[in-house]
Coordinates of C-alpha atoms and ligand atoms in Angstrom, one line a residue:
Chain A
M195 CA 119.8 44.1 -88.0
G196 CA 120.3 47.5 -88.2
K197 CA 123.3 47.3 -90.2
I198 CA 121.3 45.6 -92.3
A199 CA 118.7 48.7 -92.8
A200 CA 120.6 51.3 -93.2
S201 CA 123.0 49.2 -95.5
G202 CA 120.9 49.7 -98.6
R203 CA 121.1 46.4 -100.0
N204 CA 118.7 44.8 -102.6
W205 CA 115.6 43.0 -101.3
G206 CA 116.6 39.0 -101.7
E207 CA 120.1 39.9 -100.0
R208 CA 117.9 41.6 -97.0
K209 CA 115.5 38.7 -96.5
A210 CA 118.6 36.3 -96.8
A211 CA 120.3 38.0 -94.1
A212 CA 117.2 38.5 -92.1
E213 CA 116.5 34.9 -91.8
P214 CA 119.0 34.1 -89.2
Q215 CA 117.6 36.5 -87.3
A216 CA 114.0 35.4 -86.7
A217 CA 114.8 31.9 -86.0
K218 CA 117.0 33.5 -83.0
Q219 CA 113.5 35.1 -82.0
G220 CA 112.5 31.8 -81.8
E221 CA 108.9 32.5 -82.2
A222 CA 106.6 30.9 -84.7
R223 CA 107.2 33.9 -87.8
R224 CA 104.2 34.4 -89.5
L225 CA 105.5 33.5 -93.7
V226 CA 104.7 37.2 -94.6
A227 CA 104.6 40.3 -92.3
V228 CA 101.7 42.1 -92.4
L229 CA 103.7 45.2 -93.1
E230 CA 107.1 45.4 -94.8
L231 CA 109.4 48.1 -95.7
T232 CA 112.4 48.1 -97.7
N233 CA 114.8 51.2 -97.7
I234 CA 112.7 53.8 -97.7
S235 CA 113.6 57.1 -97.6
K236 CA 111.9 60.7 -97.8
H237 CA 113.2 63.8 -98.3
F238 CA 111.6 67.9 -98.4
G239 CA 113.7 69.4 -100.3
A240 CA 117.2 69.3 -98.9
I241 CA 115.6 67.4 -95.5
Q242 CA 116.4 63.9 -95.2
A243 CA 113.3 63.0 -93.0
V244 CA 113.5 59.6 -93.2
N245 CA 116.7 57.8 -94.7
D246 CA 117.0 53.9 -96.0
V247 CA 114.5 52.9 -93.4
S248 CA 113.3 48.7 -93.3
L249 CA 111.7 46.8 -91.3
S250 CA 109.3 44.4 -91.3
I251 CA 105.8 44.1 -88.8
D252 CA 104.3 40.8 -87.8
A253 CA 100.0 40.7 -87.1
G254 CA 99.3 41.1 -83.5
Q255 CA 102.8 42.6 -83.0
V256 CA 103.2 45.9 -81.1
V257 CA 106.2 47.9 -81.7
G258 CA 107.3 51.0 -79.8
L259 CA 108.6 53.5 -82.2
M260 CA 110.7 56.2 -80.6
G261 CA 113.5 59.0 -81.2
D262 CA 114.5 62.5 -80.9
N263 CA 112.3 65.0 -81.9
G264 CA 112.5 65.4 -86.0
A265 CA 114.0 62.0 -86.1
G266 CA 111.6 61.7 -88.3
K267 CA 108.8 58.7 -87.1
S268 CA 105.7 61.0 -88.1
T269 CA 107.2 61.4 -91.5
L270 CA 107.6 57.5 -91.5
V271 CA 103.9 56.7 -90.2
K272 CA 102.0 59.5 -92.8
M273 CA 103.9 57.5 -95.5
I274 CA 102.6 54.2 -94.3
A275 CA 98.8 56.3 -93.9
G276 CA 99.3 57.2 -97.3
N277 CA 99.6 60.9 -96.5
F278 CA 102.5 61.4 -99.1
P279 CA 104.5 59.0 -101.1
P280 CA 108.4 58.1 -99.7
S281 CA 111.0 59.8 -102.1
H282 CA 112.3 56.1 -102.9
G283 CA 112.0 52.4 -101.3
T284 CA 108.8 50.2 -101.4
M285 CA 106.3 48.4 -98.9
Q286 CA 104.2 45.8 -99.1
M287 CA 101.5 45.0 -97.0
D288 CA 100.9 40.8 -96.9
G289 CA 103.3 40.4 -99.3
K290 CA 101.8 42.3 -101.7
E291 CA 103.2 45.7 -103.5
L292 CA 101.9 48.5 -101.2
I293 CA 101.6 51.7 -103.4
L294 CA 99.2 54.6 -101.9
H295 CA 98.1 57.8 -103.4
K296 CA 95.5 59.2 -100.5
P297 CA 94.7 58.5 -97.2
V298 CA 91.5 56.4 -98.3
E299 CA 93.5 54.2 -99.7
A300 CA 95.3 53.1 -97.0
R301 CA 92.2 52.8 -95.1
Q302 CA 91.3 50.5 -97.8
H303 CA 93.9 48.4 -97.2
G304 CA 93.1 48.6 -93.3
I305 CA 96.1 50.8 -92.1
E306 CA 94.6 53.5 -89.5
I307 CA 96.2 56.0 -87.8
V308 CA 96.0 58.5 -84.7
H309 CA 98.1 61.8 -85.9
Q310 CA 100.4 63.5 -83.8
D311 CA 98.5 67.0 -83.5
L312 CA 95.3 64.7 -83.5
A313 CA 94.2 66.0 -86.8
L314 CA 90.6 67.6 -85.6
C315 CA 88.5 69.9 -87.2
N316 CA 87.3 72.1 -84.0
N317 CA 84.0 73.3 -85.8
L318 CA 82.6 70.1 -85.9
T319 CA 81.2 68.0 -83.6
A320 CA 83.0 64.8 -82.6
A321 CA 80.8 62.5 -84.1
A322 CA 82.0 64.5 -87.8
N323 CA 85.7 64.8 -86.8
V324 CA 85.7 60.3 -85.8
Y325 CA 83.5 60.3 -89.9
L326 CA 85.6 62.6 -91.7
G327 CA 86.7 61.5 -94.8
R328 CA 84.5 58.6 -94.6
E329 CA 80.8 59.9 -93.9
L330 CA 77.9 57.6 -93.4
R331 CA 75.6 58.3 -96.1
R332 CA 72.0 56.6 -96.5
G333 CA 69.4 56.9 -99.9
L334 CA 70.3 56.5 -103.1
G335 CA 72.4 57.1 -106.5
P336 CA 73.4 61.4 -105.8
L337 CA 70.7 61.8 -102.8
R338 CA 72.8 60.1 -100.7
I339 CA 72.3 62.1 -97.8
L340 CA 74.4 62.2 -94.6
D341 CA 73.2 60.0 -92.3
Y342 CA 73.5 61.8 -88.9
A343 CA 71.8 59.2 -86.4
A344 CA 74.2 56.3 -87.6
M345 CA 77.1 58.1 -87.3
Y346 CA 75.8 59.9 -84.0
K347 CA 75.1 56.3 -82.6
R348 CA 78.0 53.8 -83.8
A349 CA 80.5 56.8 -82.3
G350 CA 78.9 56.7 -79.2
Q351 CA 79.3 53.1 -79.1
I352 CA 82.5 53.8 -79.9
F353 CA 83.8 56.4 -77.2
A354 CA 81.5 53.9 -74.4
E355 CA 84.5 51.0 -75.6
L356 CA 87.3 53.5 -75.1
K357 CA 85.9 54.4 -71.6
S358 CA 85.8 57.8 -72.3
E359 CA 83.0 60.6 -71.5
T360 CA 82.8 62.4 -74.6
R361 CA 79.9 63.4 -76.3
P362 CA 79.2 62.2 -79.5
R363 CA 77.3 65.5 -80.8
D364 CA 79.4 68.1 -78.8
L365 CA 81.7 70.1 -80.8
V366 CA 85.4 68.9 -80.5
K367 CA 85.8 73.3 -80.2
Q368 CA 84.8 72.9 -76.2
M369 CA 86.5 69.2 -75.7
S370 CA 89.0 68.6 -72.9
G371 CA 92.6 66.9 -74.2
G372 CA 91.2 63.3 -73.5
Q373 CA 88.1 64.0 -75.3
R374 CA 89.9 65.0 -78.2
Q375 CA 92.3 62.1 -78.0
A376 CA 89.8 59.9 -77.9
V377 CA 87.3 61.6 -80.9
A378 CA 91.1 60.8 -82.9
I379 CA 91.3 57.4 -81.1
A380 CA 87.8 56.5 -81.9
R381 CA 88.2 56.7 -85.6
T382 CA 90.8 53.8 -85.9
M383 CA 88.1 51.6 -84.7
L384 CA 85.7 52.3 -87.2
S385 CA 86.2 49.6 -89.3
Q386 CA 89.0 46.3 -88.9
A387 CA 91.9 47.6 -89.6
K388 CA 94.9 45.3 -90.2
I389 CA 98.0 47.7 -88.5
V390 CA 96.6 50.8 -86.5
L391 CA 99.3 53.2 -86.6
M392 CA 99.7 55.9 -83.2
D393 CA 101.8 59.2 -83.3
E394 CA 101.9 59.8 -79.6
P395 CA 98.8 58.9 -78.3
T396 CA 99.1 59.4 -75.0
A397 CA 100.9 62.8 -75.0
A398 CA 98.7 65.0 -72.8
I399 CA 96.4 62.8 -71.3
S400 CA 95.8 61.7 -67.7
V401 CA 97.3 59.1 -66.0
R402 CA 94.1 56.9 -66.2
Q403 CA 93.1 57.7 -69.9
V404 CA 97.1 56.4 -70.9
A405 CA 95.9 52.9 -69.0
E406 CA 92.9 53.0 -71.1
V407 CA 94.9 53.8 -74.5
L408 CA 97.5 51.3 -73.7
N409 CA 94.7 48.4 -72.6
L410 CA 93.2 49.3 -75.9
I411 CA 96.2 48.6 -77.8
R412 CA 96.9 45.5 -75.8
H413 CA 93.0 44.9 -77.0
L414 CA 94.1 45.2 -80.2
R415 CA 97.2 43.1 -80.2
D416 CA 94.6 40.4 -78.7
Q417 CA 93.0 40.3 -82.4
G418 CA 95.3 40.0 -84.6
I419 CA 96.3 43.8 -85.0
A420 CA 99.8 45.2 -85.5
V421 CA 100.0 48.3 -83.9
V422 CA 103.0 50.9 -84.1
L423 CA 102.9 52.9 -81.5
I424 CA 105.6 56.5 -81.2
S425 CA 106.0 57.4 -78.0
H426 CA 108.5 59.8 -76.0
R427 CA 107.0 57.9 -72.8
M428 CA 109.4 54.8 -72.3
P429 CA 107.4 53.4 -69.2
D430 CA 104.2 52.9 -71.9
V431 CA 106.7 51.4 -74.8
F432 CA 108.2 48.8 -72.5
D433 CA 104.6 48.3 -71.1
V434 CA 103.0 47.6 -73.9
A435 CA 105.3 46.8 -76.7
D436 CA 107.1 43.7 -78.4
R437 CA 109.5 45.6 -79.9
V438 CA 111.1 49.1 -80.1
I439 CA 112.4 50.5 -83.1
V440 CA 115.0 53.6 -81.9
M441 CA 115.1 56.6 -85.0
R442 CA 117.5 59.0 -85.0
R443 CA 118.2 61.5 -87.6
G444 CA 116.0 59.9 -90.2
R445 CA 117.9 56.1 -90.2
K446 CA 117.1 53.1 -88.3
V447 CA 119.3 52.8 -85.6
A448 CA 117.7 50.1 -83.4
D449 CA 115.6 47.0 -84.2
K450 CA 115.1 44.6 -80.9
T451 CA 112.4 43.2 -79.2
I452 CA 111.8 44.3 -75.5
A453 CA 112.9 41.5 -73.8
S454 CA 116.2 42.1 -74.9
S455 CA 116.8 45.8 -74.9
S456 CA 116.5 48.0 -71.9
P457 CA 115.6 51.9 -71.0
E458 CA 119.3 52.7 -70.3
E459 CA 120.2 51.2 -73.9
V460 CA 117.1 53.1 -75.6
T461 CA 117.7 56.2 -74.2
G462 CA 121.6 55.6 -75.0
L463 CA 120.0 55.7 -78.7
I464 CA 117.7 57.9 -79.0
T465 CA 120.7 60.4 -77.7
G466 CA 123.1 59.5 -79.7
A467 CA 125.3 58.1 -76.9
I468 CA 125.1 54.5 -78.2
E469 CA 125.6 54.9 -81.9
Q470 CA 124.1 51.5 -83.4
V471 CA 122.8 48.1 -82.2
Chain B
M293 CA 71.8 58.2 -58.3
A294 CA 75.6 57.8 -60.2
V295 CA 75.6 58.8 -64.1
T296 CA 76.5 56.0 -66.2
L297 CA 79.1 56.5 -68.9
D298 CA 76.2 55.8 -71.3
Q299 CA 74.3 58.3 -69.8
T300 CA 76.6 61.1 -70.4
I301 CA 77.8 59.5 -73.6
A302 CA 73.6 60.1 -74.8
H303 CA 73.2 63.6 -73.1
K304 CA 72.3 66.2 -75.7
Q305 CA 74.1 69.4 -74.3
H306 CA 72.1 71.5 -77.0
T307 CA 68.5 71.8 -77.3
L308 CA 66.8 72.8 -80.3
L309 CA 65.5 75.9 -79.0
S310 CA 68.8 77.1 -77.5
K311 CA 70.7 76.4 -80.7
V312 CA 68.1 78.5 -82.4
F313 CA 68.8 81.7 -79.7
A314 CA 72.7 80.5 -80.0
S315 CA 72.3 82.0 -83.3
Q316 CA 73.9 84.8 -85.0
T317 CA 71.1 83.8 -87.8
F318 CA 68.1 84.2 -85.5
W319 CA 69.5 87.6 -84.2
V320 CA 69.3 89.0 -87.4
V321 CA 66.1 88.2 -88.4
I322 CA 64.7 89.4 -85.4
A323 CA 66.4 92.7 -86.5
V324 CA 65.2 92.6 -90.0
I325 CA 61.2 92.0 -89.1
L326 CA 61.6 94.2 -85.9
A327 CA 62.8 96.9 -88.6
C328 CA 60.2 96.6 -90.6
L329 CA 57.3 96.6 -88.0
F330 CA 59.0 99.9 -87.3
L331 CA 59.3 101.1 -90.5
S332 CA 55.7 100.0 -91.5
V333 CA 54.4 102.1 -88.9
A334 CA 56.7 104.8 -89.2
T335 CA 56.3 105.9 -92.6
D336 CA 53.7 105.3 -95.0
S337 CA 55.6 104.1 -97.9
F338 CA 57.2 101.0 -96.7
A339 CA 54.2 98.5 -96.8
T340 CA 53.7 99.5 -99.7
T341 CA 53.1 96.3 -102.4
K342 CA 55.3 98.4 -104.8
N343 CA 58.3 99.2 -101.9
L344 CA 58.4 95.7 -100.5
Y345 CA 58.0 94.5 -104.7
N346 CA 61.7 97.1 -104.7
I347 CA 63.0 95.5 -101.8
T348 CA 62.0 91.8 -102.7
R349 CA 64.2 92.1 -105.9
N350 CA 67.1 94.2 -104.6
V351 CA 68.1 92.1 -102.2
T352 CA 67.4 88.6 -104.4
F353 CA 70.8 89.4 -106.9
V354 CA 73.1 90.5 -103.6
A355 CA 71.6 87.4 -101.6
I356 CA 72.2 84.7 -104.7
V357 CA 75.4 85.7 -105.4
A358 CA 76.2 85.5 -101.4
L359 CA 74.5 81.7 -101.3
G360 CA 78.1 81.1 -104.1
M361 CA 79.4 83.1 -101.3
T362 CA 79.2 81.1 -98.5
F363 CA 80.6 78.2 -99.8
V364 CA 83.4 80.0 -100.2
I365 CA 83.9 81.9 -97.0
I366 CA 83.3 78.5 -95.1
T367 CA 86.4 77.1 -96.7
G368 CA 88.1 80.1 -95.0
G369 CA 88.3 81.4 -98.7
I370 CA 87.1 84.9 -100.1
D371 CA 85.8 85.8 -103.6
L372 CA 86.5 89.2 -104.3
S373 CA 85.4 88.8 -108.1
V374 CA 82.1 88.0 -107.9
G375 CA 80.8 91.6 -108.9
S376 CA 82.7 91.7 -112.0
V377 CA 82.1 88.6 -113.0
L378 CA 78.2 89.0 -112.6
C379 CA 79.0 91.8 -114.9
L380 CA 81.1 90.1 -117.3
C381 CA 78.6 87.0 -117.4
S382 CA 75.5 89.3 -118.1
M383 CA 77.6 90.8 -120.7
V384 CA 78.2 87.5 -122.4
L385 CA 74.5 86.7 -121.9
A386 CA 73.9 90.3 -124.0
V387 CA 76.4 90.2 -126.2
T388 CA 75.7 86.4 -127.5
M389 CA 72.3 86.8 -128.2
H390 CA 72.4 91.0 -129.5
A391 CA 74.5 88.8 -132.2
G392 CA 71.0 86.8 -133.3
Y393 CA 71.6 83.6 -131.4
G394 CA 69.0 82.0 -129.1
I395 CA 68.1 82.9 -125.4
E396 CA 69.8 79.0 -124.6
I397 CA 73.0 79.5 -126.5
G398 CA 73.1 83.2 -124.5
I399 CA 72.8 81.5 -121.0
G400 CA 74.9 79.0 -122.3
A401 CA 77.9 80.6 -123.0
A402 CA 77.3 83.2 -119.7
I403 CA 77.4 80.1 -117.3
A404 CA 80.1 78.5 -119.2
T405 CA 82.3 81.8 -118.6
A406 CA 81.5 81.8 -114.9
L407 CA 82.6 78.2 -114.3
I408 CA 85.7 79.0 -116.2
I409 CA 86.8 81.9 -114.3
G410 CA 85.5 79.7 -110.9
A411 CA 88.1 77.3 -112.2
F412 CA 90.7 79.5 -113.2
N413 CA 90.7 81.4 -109.2
G414 CA 90.5 78.2 -107.5
V415 CA 93.4 76.2 -109.9
L416 CA 95.4 79.3 -108.5
I417 CA 94.7 79.3 -105.0
A418 CA 94.2 75.4 -104.6
Y419 CA 97.3 73.8 -106.8
L420 CA 99.5 77.1 -106.8
G421 CA 99.1 78.3 -103.5
F422 CA 98.2 82.0 -104.2
P423 CA 96.2 83.7 -101.6
P424 CA 92.8 83.6 -102.3
F425 CA 92.4 87.5 -101.6
V426 CA 95.0 88.0 -104.4
V427 CA 93.6 85.7 -107.2
T428 CA 90.4 87.2 -106.8
L429 CA 91.4 90.9 -106.7
G430 CA 93.1 90.3 -109.9
M431 CA 90.3 88.7 -111.0
L432 CA 88.0 91.6 -110.8
S433 CA 89.9 93.8 -112.1
I434 CA 90.6 91.5 -115.5
A435 CA 86.9 90.1 -115.6
R436 CA 85.5 94.2 -115.3
S437 CA 87.7 94.8 -118.4
L438 CA 86.9 91.9 -120.6
A439 CA 83.3 92.8 -120.2
M440 CA 84.1 96.3 -121.5
V441 CA 86.0 94.4 -123.9
A442 CA 83.3 92.3 -125.2
S443 CA 80.6 95.0 -125.4
N444 CA 83.6 97.9 -126.0
N445 CA 82.1 99.6 -123.4
T446 CA 78.4 100.4 -124.8
V447 CA 75.2 99.9 -123.0
V448 CA 73.4 96.3 -124.5
F449 CA 69.8 96.8 -124.6
Q450 CA 68.5 94.8 -127.3
F451 CA 68.9 90.8 -127.0
G452 CA 67.7 89.4 -130.7
P453 CA 65.5 87.0 -131.5
D454 CA 64.5 85.8 -128.2
H455 CA 64.5 89.6 -126.5
D456 CA 60.9 88.6 -124.8
K457 CA 62.2 85.4 -123.0
L458 CA 65.0 86.9 -121.7
L459 CA 62.8 89.9 -120.1
A460 CA 60.3 87.6 -119.1
L461 CA 62.7 85.2 -117.6
G462 CA 64.0 88.1 -115.2
G463 CA 60.8 90.4 -115.0
G464 CA 57.6 88.1 -115.3
A465 CA 56.2 86.7 -112.0
W466 CA 55.3 82.4 -112.8
V467 CA 54.1 81.4 -109.6
F468 CA 51.4 83.2 -107.4
G469 CA 52.7 86.6 -108.8
I470 CA 56.1 86.5 -107.0
A471 CA 58.9 87.9 -108.9
N472 CA 60.6 85.2 -110.9
P473 CA 64.0 86.3 -108.9
V474 CA 62.7 85.6 -105.7
L475 CA 61.9 82.4 -106.8
Y476 CA 65.3 81.4 -108.5
M477 CA 66.6 83.0 -105.0
I478 CA 64.7 80.8 -102.9
V479 CA 65.3 77.4 -104.9
L480 CA 69.2 78.3 -104.8
A481 CA 68.8 78.9 -101.0
M482 CA 67.3 75.7 -100.4
I483 CA 69.5 73.8 -102.9
T484 CA 72.4 75.3 -100.7
G485 CA 71.1 74.9 -98.0
F486 CA 70.4 71.1 -98.3
V487 CA 74.2 70.6 -99.5
L488 CA 76.2 72.1 -96.8
R489 CA 73.9 70.2 -94.0
W490 CA 72.8 66.8 -95.7
T491 CA 76.2 66.3 -98.3
K492 CA 79.3 65.3 -97.9
F493 CA 80.7 67.6 -100.3
G494 CA 79.0 69.8 -97.9
R495 CA 80.7 68.5 -94.4
H496 CA 84.0 68.8 -96.4
I497 CA 84.0 72.0 -97.4
F498 CA 83.5 72.8 -92.6
A499 CA 86.2 70.1 -92.4
I500 CA 88.4 72.6 -94.4
G501 CA 87.3 76.4 -92.5
G502 CA 87.8 73.9 -89.4
N503 CA 91.2 73.1 -90.3
E504 CA 92.6 72.4 -93.8
H505 CA 95.4 70.7 -92.2
A506 CA 93.3 68.1 -90.7
A507 CA 91.3 68.0 -93.4
T508 CA 94.2 66.8 -95.8
L509 CA 95.4 64.5 -93.4
T510 CA 92.4 62.8 -93.2
G511 CA 91.9 62.2 -97.0
V512 CA 89.4 65.1 -97.8
P513 CA 90.4 66.0 -101.1
V514 CA 90.8 69.4 -100.6
R515 CA 91.8 70.7 -103.3
Q516 CA 89.7 69.7 -105.8
I517 CA 87.0 70.9 -103.5
K518 CA 88.3 74.6 -103.3
V519 CA 88.2 74.6 -107.1
V520 CA 84.8 73.6 -106.8
V521 CA 84.1 76.1 -104.5
Y522 CA 85.1 78.8 -106.3
M523 CA 83.5 77.4 -109.2
I524 CA 80.6 77.8 -107.1
S525 CA 80.6 81.2 -106.6
A526 CA 81.4 82.7 -109.9
L527 CA 78.0 80.5 -110.6
A528 CA 76.5 82.3 -108.7
A529 CA 77.3 85.8 -109.7
G530 CA 76.7 84.6 -113.7
L531 CA 73.5 83.3 -112.3
A532 CA 72.3 86.4 -110.7
G533 CA 73.7 88.3 -113.9
I534 CA 71.2 86.6 -116.1
I535 CA 68.8 87.1 -113.9
Q536 CA 69.0 90.3 -113.8
T537 CA 69.8 91.2 -117.5
G538 CA 66.5 89.8 -117.6
W539 CA 65.5 91.9 -114.8
L540 CA 66.8 95.2 -116.2
G541 CA 66.3 95.0 -119.4
A542 CA 69.5 96.5 -120.1
V543 CA 73.7 95.6 -119.8
T544 CA 76.0 98.2 -118.7
T545 CA 79.8 97.8 -117.6
N546 CA 79.3 98.7 -114.5
L547 CA 76.6 96.3 -113.5
G548 CA 77.8 95.2 -110.1
N549 CA 80.2 97.5 -109.4
G550 CA 81.3 97.5 -105.4
M551 CA 79.1 94.2 -104.7
E552 CA 81.5 92.0 -104.0
L553 CA 81.0 94.2 -100.7
Q554 CA 77.8 94.0 -100.3
V555 CA 77.8 90.4 -100.7
I556 CA 80.8 89.7 -98.1
A557 CA 78.9 91.7 -95.7
A558 CA 75.5 90.1 -96.2
T559 CA 77.3 86.5 -95.4
V560 CA 78.9 87.8 -92.2
I561 CA 76.0 89.7 -90.9
G562 CA 74.1 86.4 -91.8
G563 CA 77.0 84.3 -89.4
A564 CA 79.4 83.1 -91.4
N565 CA 82.8 83.4 -90.2
L566 CA 85.6 84.8 -92.3
A567 CA 88.1 82.4 -90.5
G568 CA 86.2 79.6 -92.1
G569 CA 84.1 77.0 -91.0
M570 CA 80.6 78.7 -90.1
G571 CA 77.7 79.7 -92.3
T572 CA 74.4 79.1 -93.7
A573 CA 72.5 79.4 -96.8
F574 CA 69.7 81.2 -94.4
G575 CA 72.0 83.8 -93.1
A576 CA 73.3 84.5 -96.2
V577 CA 69.6 85.3 -97.4
V578 CA 68.6 87.3 -93.8
G579 CA 72.4 89.2 -94.0
A580 CA 71.3 90.2 -97.3
A581 CA 67.6 91.2 -96.2
L582 CA 69.2 93.3 -93.7
I583 CA 71.3 95.4 -95.4
E584 CA 68.6 96.2 -98.2
V585 CA 66.2 96.8 -95.3
I586 CA 68.6 99.4 -93.9
R587 CA 69.3 101.4 -97.4
N588 CA 65.7 101.5 -98.2
S589 CA 64.6 103.1 -94.6
L590 CA 67.1 105.6 -94.8
G591 CA 65.3 106.7 -97.8
L592 CA 62.1 106.2 -97.0
L593 CA 62.9 108.3 -93.9
G594 CA 64.5 110.9 -95.5
I595 CA 67.5 110.2 -94.0
N596 CA 70.8 111.4 -96.3
A597 CA 71.9 108.5 -98.8
F598 CA 75.2 109.5 -97.8
W599 CA 74.6 108.0 -94.2
Q600 CA 74.5 104.4 -95.6
G601 CA 78.0 103.4 -95.1
V602 CA 77.5 104.4 -91.5
F603 CA 74.4 102.2 -91.2
I604 CA 75.3 99.2 -92.9
G605 CA 79.3 99.2 -91.7
G606 CA 77.1 99.2 -87.8
A607 CA 75.2 96.5 -88.8
I608 CA 78.3 93.8 -90.1
L609 CA 80.0 95.6 -86.7
L610 CA 76.9 94.8 -84.6
A611 CA 76.4 91.6 -85.8
V612 CA 80.1 90.7 -85.3
L613 CA 79.7 91.9 -81.5
F614 CA 76.8 90.0 -80.6
D615 CA 79.1 86.7 -81.7
R616 CA 81.7 87.7 -79.5
I617 CA 79.4 88.6 -76.2
R618 CA 78.5 84.9 -77.2
N619 CA 81.7 83.7 -77.6
F620 CA 82.9 85.3 -74.4
R621 CA 80.2 83.5 -72.2
R622 CA 80.5 80.5 -73.7
N623 CA 84.8 80.5 -73.0
D624 CA 83.7 82.1 -68.9
Ligands
ATP780 N1 106.1 68.6 -95.0 C1 107.1 68.6 -94.1 N2 107.9 70.1 -95.4 C2 109.0 70.1 -94.8 N3 109.9 69.6 -93.6 C3 109.3 68.4 -93.5 C4 108.0 68.0 -93.1 N4 107.3 67.2 -92.6 C5 108.4 67.0 -91.6 N5 109.9 67.2 -92.0 C6 110.6 67.5 -91.3 O1 111.5 66.4 -90.9 C7 112.1 66.2 -90.5 C8 111.5 65.2 -89.7 O2 110.4 65.1 -89.3 P1 108.8 64.2 -88.2 O3 108.0 65.3 -87.9 O4 108.9 62.7 -89.2 O5 109.8 64.1 -86.4 P2 109.3 63.6 -85.4 O6 110.2 62.0 -85.3 O7 108.2 62.9 -85.7 O8 109.4 64.4 -84.7 P3 109.0 64.7 -82.9 O9 108.7 63.9 -81.7 O10 109.0 66.1 -82.7 O11 106.8 64.6 -83.7 C9 112.0 67.2 -89.4 O12 113.1 68.2 -89.5 C10 110.9 68.0 -90.0 O13 111.3 69.5 -90.1
MG781 MG1 106.5 63.6 -84.8

């Protein structure tokens, strides 16, 4: 599979080649993947951040995305979240071509993301951060005003669901690492998502909170939501993921089921000790 | 009794009163009131109708421009061109009306000038990544120069057929004997306050000032908003220019000279943070008031006018010092 992805063949060939592999997995595979990337590349000037990556994700699947620093993981998920367009390649959602110009459009398609640096504004309240970019308003026409009460209420409910002691009215400035993480994760729960991208959601939080986040991921999965979990923590990925994808220097070097892999193998793939599988 | 998660989440850390006491604006208001009380007692000339009328009028022009500046400063930007833009807009209005056009056309031309300049600043800053300081410093020079070109560096004091209308607009007192500029200031301050607190646009301005990168990632249209913000700042300067023209009844090319510093001082004294993410409409007005009261009082108390800068500079530092002290306490 990794070879197929790297070889940059056209779409028809790739699909044909993928078929026996899907059969091998022996699962009741859905006809169309919820998200399908084909030969996606992204370069920033001379830097090739993502290089010819193809992958597909099914509904209710948890995919661990691993790789060394600078491997291109964040760049890949940012393209899916509409933060910037791919330089090459296409994306499909539910079998239809997905072209995103801005994050709002990705959200409209049911794509939610927790950014690596959490993307929070310290000078705003937790609720304001949760709703940033999609504020609730009430009233009519041009005089629609922010609906503070509704945003506080809903944000509070989400924090309760996340079992996080986070107060919607508090400024993010004064919050602990775990609370900040809760705010960032709460954003993904505002609407019914189809796919949730989590860029290191368990970095810098306590053991108890890691367990909560992993539980949340399982909860999303059970609702049929696909989750992409970027993490440097091997135990987390092997705990919740169904599949693991490894990237190295912008390329996809492995894409296998958790059952058929091992932490040792993944470590080898990340460091380059194992070239590709 | 154990506190449940829901109770913790519902807990409000700050009461309204604690918020009021924690705000810089509140203490500036206290300072203004105390200064006024002191001056009323210490001098015979402060609490006279004429002097109060003077003060309120002087406050308004700085305050109106400061309202526009507040938007820019909240996003973490700065607009140094406001004094020159005020002058240019006044001049456009004056020259247009002097040439025989009506007041509507004159005002329309002045406002259009302001919006074009603001958009120019905004596009350079938001789309081409120029530093706001540099762009608006350049515009400070350009706009004043254009004002000189437009008027051939003369004083314009005849405004054509609608001359009287313009003077009434700026110099009249149409409601309850309150000077018109003060009314405009109050209305504009209320609009500004409303926009900042109750609209999505206002929320996004604060987000940009707090963390521009985060705002971009979450899909806030950062660039468009920045352009609009500089247009608002120029518009405020233009409006102040129009009103001031009507008030003064004459325009010279050094109108609004050095005003940018007073305006920035007013917003900072009123609680805006030059690093972005903080600022209020009320604060801008109160800041402008404090500066004017200081200036006025020095004159009345017979203190040499050369000392003015020291007192205003001191007020800026004091206001920021208060803010620092509060932050220290909070971080402990
Ligand atoms: N906006 C950008 N402009 C220029 N280069 C970029 C940009 N974003 C990422 N890069 C570069 O692209 C490469 C991949 O970065 P990316 O953030 O995707 O890595 P990552 O796998 O998420 O790493 P980490 O584990 O450290 O988060 C890096 O070399 C990085 O410097
Ligand atoms: Mg990353």
